[in-house]
XYZ file of C-alpha atoms in Angstrom:
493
model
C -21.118 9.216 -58.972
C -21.339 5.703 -57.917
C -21.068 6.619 -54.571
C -23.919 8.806 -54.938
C -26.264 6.310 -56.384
C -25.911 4.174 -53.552
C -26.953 6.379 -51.339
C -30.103 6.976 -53.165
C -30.333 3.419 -53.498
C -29.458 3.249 -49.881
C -32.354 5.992 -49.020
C -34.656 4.058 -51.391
C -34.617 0.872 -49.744
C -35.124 2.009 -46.094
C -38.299 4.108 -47.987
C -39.461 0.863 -49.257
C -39.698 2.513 -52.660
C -36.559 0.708 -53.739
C -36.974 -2.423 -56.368
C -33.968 -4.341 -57.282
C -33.934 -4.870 -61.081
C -31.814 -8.313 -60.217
C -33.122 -9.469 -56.585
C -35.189 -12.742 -57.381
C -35.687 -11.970 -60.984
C -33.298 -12.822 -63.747
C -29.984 -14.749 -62.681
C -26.393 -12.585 -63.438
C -24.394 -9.923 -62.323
C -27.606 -7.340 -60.909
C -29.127 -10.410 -58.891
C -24.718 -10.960 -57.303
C -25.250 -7.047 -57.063
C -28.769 -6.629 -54.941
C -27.814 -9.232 -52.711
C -24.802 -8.358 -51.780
C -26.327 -4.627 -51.214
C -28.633 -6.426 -48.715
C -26.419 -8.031 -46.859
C -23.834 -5.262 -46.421
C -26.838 -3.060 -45.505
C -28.106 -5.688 -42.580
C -24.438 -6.214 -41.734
C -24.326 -2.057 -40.979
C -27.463 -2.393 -38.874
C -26.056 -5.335 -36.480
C -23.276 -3.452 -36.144
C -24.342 -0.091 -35.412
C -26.403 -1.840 -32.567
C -23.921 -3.483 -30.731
C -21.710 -0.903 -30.571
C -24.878 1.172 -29.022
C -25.907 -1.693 -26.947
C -21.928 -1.849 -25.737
C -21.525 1.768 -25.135
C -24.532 2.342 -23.258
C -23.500 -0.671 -20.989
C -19.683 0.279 -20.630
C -21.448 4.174 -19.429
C -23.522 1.980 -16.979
C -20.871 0.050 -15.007
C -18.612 3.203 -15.372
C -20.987 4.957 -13.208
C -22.145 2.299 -11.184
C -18.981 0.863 -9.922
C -17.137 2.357 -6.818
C -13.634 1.720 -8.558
C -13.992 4.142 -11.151
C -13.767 7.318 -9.106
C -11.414 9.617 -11.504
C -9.529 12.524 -9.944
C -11.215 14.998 -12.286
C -14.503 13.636 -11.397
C -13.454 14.041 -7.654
C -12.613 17.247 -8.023
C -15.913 18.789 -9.848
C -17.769 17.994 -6.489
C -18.539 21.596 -5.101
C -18.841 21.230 -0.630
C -22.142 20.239 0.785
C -22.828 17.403 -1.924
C -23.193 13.654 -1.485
C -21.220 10.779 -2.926
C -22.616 7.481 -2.966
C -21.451 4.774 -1.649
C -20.267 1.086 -2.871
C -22.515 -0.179 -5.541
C -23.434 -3.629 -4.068
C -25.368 -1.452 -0.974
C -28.450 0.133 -1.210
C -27.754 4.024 -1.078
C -29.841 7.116 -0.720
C -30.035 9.929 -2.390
C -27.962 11.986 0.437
C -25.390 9.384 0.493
C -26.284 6.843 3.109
C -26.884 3.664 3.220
C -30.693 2.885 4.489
C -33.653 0.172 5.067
C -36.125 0.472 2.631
C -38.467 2.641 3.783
C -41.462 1.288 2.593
C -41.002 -2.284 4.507
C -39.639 -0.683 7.568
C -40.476 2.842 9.328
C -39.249 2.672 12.930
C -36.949 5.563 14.178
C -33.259 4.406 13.838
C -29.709 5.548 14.245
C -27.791 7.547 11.656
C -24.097 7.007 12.196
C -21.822 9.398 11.096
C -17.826 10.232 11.649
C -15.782 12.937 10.422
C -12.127 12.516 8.447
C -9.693 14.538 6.742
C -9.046 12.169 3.760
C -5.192 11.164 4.925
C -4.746 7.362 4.037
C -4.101 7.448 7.987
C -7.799 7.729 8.257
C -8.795 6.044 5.423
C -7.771 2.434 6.584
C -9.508 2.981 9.738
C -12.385 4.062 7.960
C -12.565 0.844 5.213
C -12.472 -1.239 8.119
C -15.141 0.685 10.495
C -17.503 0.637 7.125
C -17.135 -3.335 6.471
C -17.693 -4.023 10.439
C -20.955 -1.595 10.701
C -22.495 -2.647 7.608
C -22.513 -5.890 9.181
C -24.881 -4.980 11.849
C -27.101 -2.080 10.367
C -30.985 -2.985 9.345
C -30.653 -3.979 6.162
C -28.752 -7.164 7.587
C -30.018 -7.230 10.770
C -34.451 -6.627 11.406
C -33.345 -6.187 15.110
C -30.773 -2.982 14.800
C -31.504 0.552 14.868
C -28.306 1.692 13.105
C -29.901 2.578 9.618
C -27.661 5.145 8.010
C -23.933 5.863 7.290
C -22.318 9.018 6.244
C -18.652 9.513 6.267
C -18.498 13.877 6.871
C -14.964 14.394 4.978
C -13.713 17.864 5.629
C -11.234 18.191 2.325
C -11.276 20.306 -0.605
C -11.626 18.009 -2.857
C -13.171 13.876 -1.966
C -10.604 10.953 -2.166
C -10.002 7.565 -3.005
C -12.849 5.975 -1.097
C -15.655 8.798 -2.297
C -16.975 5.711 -4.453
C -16.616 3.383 -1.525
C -17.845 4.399 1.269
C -20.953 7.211 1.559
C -19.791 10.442 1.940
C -20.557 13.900 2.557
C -17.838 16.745 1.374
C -17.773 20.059 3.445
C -15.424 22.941 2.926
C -12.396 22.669 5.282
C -11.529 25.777 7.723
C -7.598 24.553 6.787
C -7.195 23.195 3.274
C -3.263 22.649 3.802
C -4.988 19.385 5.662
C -5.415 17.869 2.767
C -1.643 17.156 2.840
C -0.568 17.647 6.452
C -1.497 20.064 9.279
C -0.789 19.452 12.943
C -4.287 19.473 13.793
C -7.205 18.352 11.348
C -9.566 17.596 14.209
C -10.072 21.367 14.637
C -12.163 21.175 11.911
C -14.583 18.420 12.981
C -17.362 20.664 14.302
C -17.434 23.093 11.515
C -18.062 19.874 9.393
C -20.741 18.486 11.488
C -22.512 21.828 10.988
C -22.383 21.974 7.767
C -23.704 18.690 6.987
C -26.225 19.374 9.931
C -27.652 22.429 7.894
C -27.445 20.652 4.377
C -31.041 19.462 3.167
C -31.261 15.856 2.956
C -28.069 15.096 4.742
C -29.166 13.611 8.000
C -31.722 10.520 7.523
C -32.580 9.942 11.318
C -33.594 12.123 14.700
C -31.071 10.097 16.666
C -27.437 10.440 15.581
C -24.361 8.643 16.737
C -21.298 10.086 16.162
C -18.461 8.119 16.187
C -14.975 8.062 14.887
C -12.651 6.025 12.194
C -11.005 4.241 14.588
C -14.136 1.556 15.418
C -14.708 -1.598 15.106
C -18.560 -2.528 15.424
C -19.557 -6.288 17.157
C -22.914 -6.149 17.314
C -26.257 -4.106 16.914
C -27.658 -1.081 18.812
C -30.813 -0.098 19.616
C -32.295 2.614 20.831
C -33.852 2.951 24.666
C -37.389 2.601 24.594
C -39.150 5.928 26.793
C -39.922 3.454 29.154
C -36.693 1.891 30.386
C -36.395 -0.096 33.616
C -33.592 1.956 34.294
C -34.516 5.183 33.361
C -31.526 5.549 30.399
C -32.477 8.175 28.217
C -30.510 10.604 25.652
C -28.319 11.886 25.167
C -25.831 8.828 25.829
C -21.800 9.076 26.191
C -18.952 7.221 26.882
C -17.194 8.492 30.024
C -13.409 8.988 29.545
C -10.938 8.560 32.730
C -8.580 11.338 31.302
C -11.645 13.704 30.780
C -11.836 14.810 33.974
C -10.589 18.091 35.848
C -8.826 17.502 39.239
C -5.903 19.433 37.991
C -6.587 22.874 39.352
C -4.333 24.050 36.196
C -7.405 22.682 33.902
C -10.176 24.251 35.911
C -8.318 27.821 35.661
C -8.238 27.159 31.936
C -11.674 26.461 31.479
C -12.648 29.030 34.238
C -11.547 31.595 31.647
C -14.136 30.829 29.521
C -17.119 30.819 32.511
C -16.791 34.041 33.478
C -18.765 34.537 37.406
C -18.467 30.676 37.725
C -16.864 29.185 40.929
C -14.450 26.568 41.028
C -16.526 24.205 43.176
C -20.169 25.155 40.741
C -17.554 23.837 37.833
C -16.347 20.618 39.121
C -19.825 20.046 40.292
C -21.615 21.179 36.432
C -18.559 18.909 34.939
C -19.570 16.120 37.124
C -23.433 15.832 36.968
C -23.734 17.033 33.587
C -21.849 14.141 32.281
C -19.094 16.313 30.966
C -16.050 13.551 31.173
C -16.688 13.152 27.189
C -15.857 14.313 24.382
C -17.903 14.304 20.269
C -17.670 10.922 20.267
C -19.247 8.297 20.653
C -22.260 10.203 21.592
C -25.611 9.174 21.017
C -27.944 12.062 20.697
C -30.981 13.666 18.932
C -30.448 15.922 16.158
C -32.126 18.850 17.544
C -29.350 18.556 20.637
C -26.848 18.244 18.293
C -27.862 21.186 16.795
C -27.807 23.022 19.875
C -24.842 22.366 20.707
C -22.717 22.473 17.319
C -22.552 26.360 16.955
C -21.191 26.843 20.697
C -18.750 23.701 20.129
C -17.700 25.281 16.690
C -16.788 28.873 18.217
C -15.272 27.132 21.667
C -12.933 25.408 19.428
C -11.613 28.269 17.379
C -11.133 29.828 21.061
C -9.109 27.131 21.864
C -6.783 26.814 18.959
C -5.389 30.690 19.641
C -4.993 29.986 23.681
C -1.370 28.667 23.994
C -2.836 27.549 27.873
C -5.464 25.357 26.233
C -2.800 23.550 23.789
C 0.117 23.018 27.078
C -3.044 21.545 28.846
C -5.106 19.610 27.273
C -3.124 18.835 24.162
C -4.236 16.534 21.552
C -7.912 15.740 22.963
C -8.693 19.769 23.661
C -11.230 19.414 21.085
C -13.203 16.985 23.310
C -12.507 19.643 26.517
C -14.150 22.403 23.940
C -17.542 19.884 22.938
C -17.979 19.399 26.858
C -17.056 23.319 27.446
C -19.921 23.976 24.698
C -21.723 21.605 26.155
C -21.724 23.130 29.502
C -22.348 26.668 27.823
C -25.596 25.731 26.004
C -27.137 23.593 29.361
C -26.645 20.188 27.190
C -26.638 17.391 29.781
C -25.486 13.706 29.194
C -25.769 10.576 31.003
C -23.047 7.681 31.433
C -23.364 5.667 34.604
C -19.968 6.185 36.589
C -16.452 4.561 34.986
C -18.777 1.865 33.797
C -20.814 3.753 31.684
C -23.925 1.493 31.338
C -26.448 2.007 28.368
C -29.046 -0.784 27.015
C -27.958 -2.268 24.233
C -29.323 -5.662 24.307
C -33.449 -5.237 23.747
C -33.380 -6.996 20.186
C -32.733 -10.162 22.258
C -35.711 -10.223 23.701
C -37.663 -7.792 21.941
C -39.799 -10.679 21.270
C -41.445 -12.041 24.735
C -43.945 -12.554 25.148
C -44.112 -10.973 28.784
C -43.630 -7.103 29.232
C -42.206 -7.355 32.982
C -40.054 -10.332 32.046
C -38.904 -8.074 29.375
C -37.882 -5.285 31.831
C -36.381 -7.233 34.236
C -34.051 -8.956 31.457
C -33.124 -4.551 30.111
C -32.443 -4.204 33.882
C -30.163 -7.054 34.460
C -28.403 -7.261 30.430
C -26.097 -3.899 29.957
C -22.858 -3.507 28.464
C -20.880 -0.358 27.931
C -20.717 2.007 24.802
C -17.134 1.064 23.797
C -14.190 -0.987 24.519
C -10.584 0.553 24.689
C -8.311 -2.223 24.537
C -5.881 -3.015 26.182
C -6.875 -0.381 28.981
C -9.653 -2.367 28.796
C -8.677 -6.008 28.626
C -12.388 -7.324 28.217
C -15.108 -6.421 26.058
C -17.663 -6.975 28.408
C -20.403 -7.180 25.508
C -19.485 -3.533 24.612
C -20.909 -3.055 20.425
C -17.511 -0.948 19.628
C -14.216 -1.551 19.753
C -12.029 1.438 20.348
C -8.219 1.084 19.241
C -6.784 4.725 20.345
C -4.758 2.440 22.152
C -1.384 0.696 20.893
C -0.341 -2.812 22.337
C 2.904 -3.822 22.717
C 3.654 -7.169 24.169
C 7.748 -7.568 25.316
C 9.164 -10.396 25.978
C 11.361 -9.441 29.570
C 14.252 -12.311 28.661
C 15.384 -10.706 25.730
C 13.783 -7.300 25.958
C 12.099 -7.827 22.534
C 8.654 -6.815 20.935
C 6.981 -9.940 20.278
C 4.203 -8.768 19.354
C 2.009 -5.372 18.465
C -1.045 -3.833 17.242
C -0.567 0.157 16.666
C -2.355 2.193 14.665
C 0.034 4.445 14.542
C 2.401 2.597 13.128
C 0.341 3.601 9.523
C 0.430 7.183 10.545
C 2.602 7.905 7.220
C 0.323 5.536 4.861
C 1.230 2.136 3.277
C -1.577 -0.457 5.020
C -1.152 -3.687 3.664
C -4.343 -5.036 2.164
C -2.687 -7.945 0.675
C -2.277 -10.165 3.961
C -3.747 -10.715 7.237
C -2.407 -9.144 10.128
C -0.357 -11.441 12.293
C -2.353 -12.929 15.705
C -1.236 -12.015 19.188
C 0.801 -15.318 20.194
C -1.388 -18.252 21.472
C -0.250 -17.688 25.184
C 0.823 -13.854 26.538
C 1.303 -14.893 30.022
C 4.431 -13.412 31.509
C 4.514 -11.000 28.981
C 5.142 -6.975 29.374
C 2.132 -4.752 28.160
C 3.253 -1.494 27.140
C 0.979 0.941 25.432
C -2.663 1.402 26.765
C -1.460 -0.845 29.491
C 1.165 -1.510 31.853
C 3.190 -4.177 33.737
C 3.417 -7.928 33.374
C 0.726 -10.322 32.545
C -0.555 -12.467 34.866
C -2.479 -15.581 33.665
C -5.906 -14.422 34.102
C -4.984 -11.125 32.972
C -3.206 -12.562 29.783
C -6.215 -14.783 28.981
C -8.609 -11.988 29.187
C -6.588 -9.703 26.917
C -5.260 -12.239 24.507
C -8.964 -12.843 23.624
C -9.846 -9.458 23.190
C -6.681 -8.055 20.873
C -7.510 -11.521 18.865
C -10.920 -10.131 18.225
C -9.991 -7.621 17.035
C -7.382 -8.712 14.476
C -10.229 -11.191 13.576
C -12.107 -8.485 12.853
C -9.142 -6.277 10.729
C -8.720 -9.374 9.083
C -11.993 -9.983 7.496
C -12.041 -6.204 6.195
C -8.564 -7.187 4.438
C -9.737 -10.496 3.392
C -13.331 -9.427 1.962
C -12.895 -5.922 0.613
C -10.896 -4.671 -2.624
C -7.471 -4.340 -2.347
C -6.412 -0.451 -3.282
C -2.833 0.241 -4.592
C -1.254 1.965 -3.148
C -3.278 3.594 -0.039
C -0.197 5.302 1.321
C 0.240 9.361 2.283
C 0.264 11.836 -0.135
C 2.868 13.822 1.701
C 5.263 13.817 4.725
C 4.821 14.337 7.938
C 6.295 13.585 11.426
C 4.900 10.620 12.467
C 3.483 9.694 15.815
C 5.872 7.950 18.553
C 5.630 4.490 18.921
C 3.786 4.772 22.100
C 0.454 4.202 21.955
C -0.433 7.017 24.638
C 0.877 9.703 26.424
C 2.767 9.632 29.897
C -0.626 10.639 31.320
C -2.878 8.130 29.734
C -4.452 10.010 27.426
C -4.992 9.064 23.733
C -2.765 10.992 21.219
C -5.370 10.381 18.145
């Protein structure tokens, strides 16, 4: 009963019918009694709105911050849909990070890459995102690279889905989400399918790439007009792409039926066919061309034993170049060198047009640098790690020193420390990995530089992004040698 009158009491006041026989009128027990009422009933009020205020900021950091990526939440994402990227960058609705569109409307570059999930990709791919983020538009006026999307092929998204801006598509081979012997085969299955998903793709150019970069430095895109005539689509020309073995031309013969050896070696030659997926910088609407035909060339390939003895690990760059070759899809590189423009935002601003040209004609730099086969960098925008590099000393027949990815094939990248620096001098030392022999001073110099860059650059990624424990495999598999490369020089992934 007394319970009861308060609540009409209660229901009374907040109708402002309510009048206190005690409140301000006669001193005693009904004036103790009203005001204590009052203040219990204001008390109740503040209360009830800072637990609102609390809740409905707790549900706003929840979703905003990239940390707080539950497995159950991962899961519930059905293929084809976007999840955004880290909080402190401005992401679209499809997953990409992007210049605002309203300050800024010239054409630009949407990178993308494609991964299986496997903490062997993942640290790659933490430290590719913090180095291009670096040099996209938002940071830089001068760039062209505008957009990001990370194309993971897995059944359900992982550990960096609130991280770094992704795209899920339905894998061909879902036993990849623990360990297959090759994931890769599903790459162009999951380009097409974030190809043909609305919204995906932000740009008409489109740079694929791959985890294992490091970006330096801007790119822009060749004007119509170059100097040189560069144009796209653009590649990076691989020495272990090519087909002298008469073995490889029989393979690929099989698949270009009433073609002649010599029209082959010719076709592979002019058409800029020593590449491979990536990097490649091309319009969509090639890309689209050539995706289906790349797609059904590579399921061909994974069911020809001849294929697997020949081209092993990279046979699903021989089947984009095969496709490639199918569909009439030209590229252009410029011999071993492989030149492309990549310096106009230096001088996008002189005043004089020809002086212009002449400094496009005279400033190039290649696509990518593949240290240590490459011992220079030669103002190249992407490093390139396939390779491993393992510096012995010959006295004692010791590793001194090494940098292999590889060596985190079964997980466990240490985000808590910086990786160690090459030693301050390497001369006399043995290379052994994507090199060979012993060091000569110039040689040494050269190369110490470069594999110091890169550490540099490792070493910011550890030093500036979150630390996540653990990042190691979710299941066992046989790990890579600790070679960097094959016998024949060709990368092993």
């Amino acid at each position: 009963e007394a319970r009861a009158g308060g609540s009409r009491a209660a229901a009374a006041v907040l109708r402002g019918t309510h009048k206190p026989v005690g409140c301000g009128r006669s001193p005693g027990v009904g004036t103790m009694r009203c005001w204590s009422f009052c203040l219990l009933l204001l008390f109740n009020f503040v209360l009830a709105a800072t637990v609102g205020f609390a809740g409905f900021a707790l549900l706003a950091s929840v979703r905003g911050s990239p940390t707080s990526f539950s497995r159950s939440a991962q899961s519930s994402f059905p293929a084809g849909t976007q999840a955004s990227g880290s909080a402190q960058e401005a992401t679209s609705g499809a997953g990409a990070v992007q210049a605002n569109p309203e300050v800024d409307t010239r054409p630009g570059i949407h990178v993308a890459v494609t991964s299986s999930g496997t903490p062997y990709m993942n640290f790659q791919t933490r430290i590719m995102w913090h180095s291009l983020q670096k040099h996209m538009r938002q940071r830089n006026p001068a760039s062209d690279l505008t957009h990001f999307t990370r194309i993971l092929h897995r059944t359900t998204l992982d550990e960096l889905a609130g991280e770094v801006p992704t795209f899920r598509a339905e894998p061909l081979q879902p036993k990849c989400d623990r360990w297959c012997k090759y994931a890769v085969s599903d790459r162009p299955n999951a380009v097409r399918q974030w190809l043909n998903s609305p919204g995906a793709v932000r740009e008409e150019v489109i740079l694929l790439g791959e985890t294992d970069y490091i970006f330096l430095k801007p790119i822009t895109l060749p004007p119509p007009d170059h100097p040189r005539g560069v144009q796209l689509p653009l590649v990076h020309q691989f020495s272990y792409m090519h087909i002298h073995k008469r073995e490889w031309q029989d393979v690929l013969l099989a698949y270009l039926p009433g073609m002649s050896r010599e029209a082959l070696k010719q076709a592979w030659d002019s058409g800029g066919l020593r590449t491979g997926p990536a990097p490649c910088l091309m319009e969509r609407e090639d890309l689209a061309t050539v995706v289906p035909m790349w797609e059904a060339t590579t399921e061909q390939f994974m069911k020809d034993e001849a294929v697997e003895r020949e081209f092993g690990w990279v046979r699903e760059m021989f089947a984009f170049s095969l496709a490639s070759l199918r569909v009439g899809l030209k590229y252009q590189y410029g011999g071993m060198q492989n030149r492309m423009d990549l310096d106009l935002a230096d001088h996008a601003a002189s005043a004089s047009a020809s002086a212009s040209a002449a400094v496009a004609a005279e400033r190039t730099a290649p696509f990518i640098t593949q240290p240590p086969a490459d011992r220079r960098v030669n103002e190249a925008p992407i490093i390139h790690y396939t390779y491993g590099c393992l510096l012995k000393n010959q006295t004692t027949g010791k590793i001194v020193w090494r940098w292999e990815k590889r060596d985190f094939a079964g997980g466990g990248f240490d985000w808590t420390k910086p990786y160690p620096m090459p030693p301050a001098s390497i001369e006399g030392l043995e290379c052994i990995g994507g090199c060979s022999g012993v060091l000569g001073k110039n040689t040494a110099r050269e190369l110490r530089a470069t594999m110091a860059l890169l550490v540099e650059k490792v070493n910011e990624a550890i030093a500036e992004l979150p630390k996540l424990y653990p990042l190691v495999e979710r299941h066992r598999h046989p790990r890579h040698g600790a070679n960097a490369s094959r016998s024949d020089g060709r990368a092993t992934g």
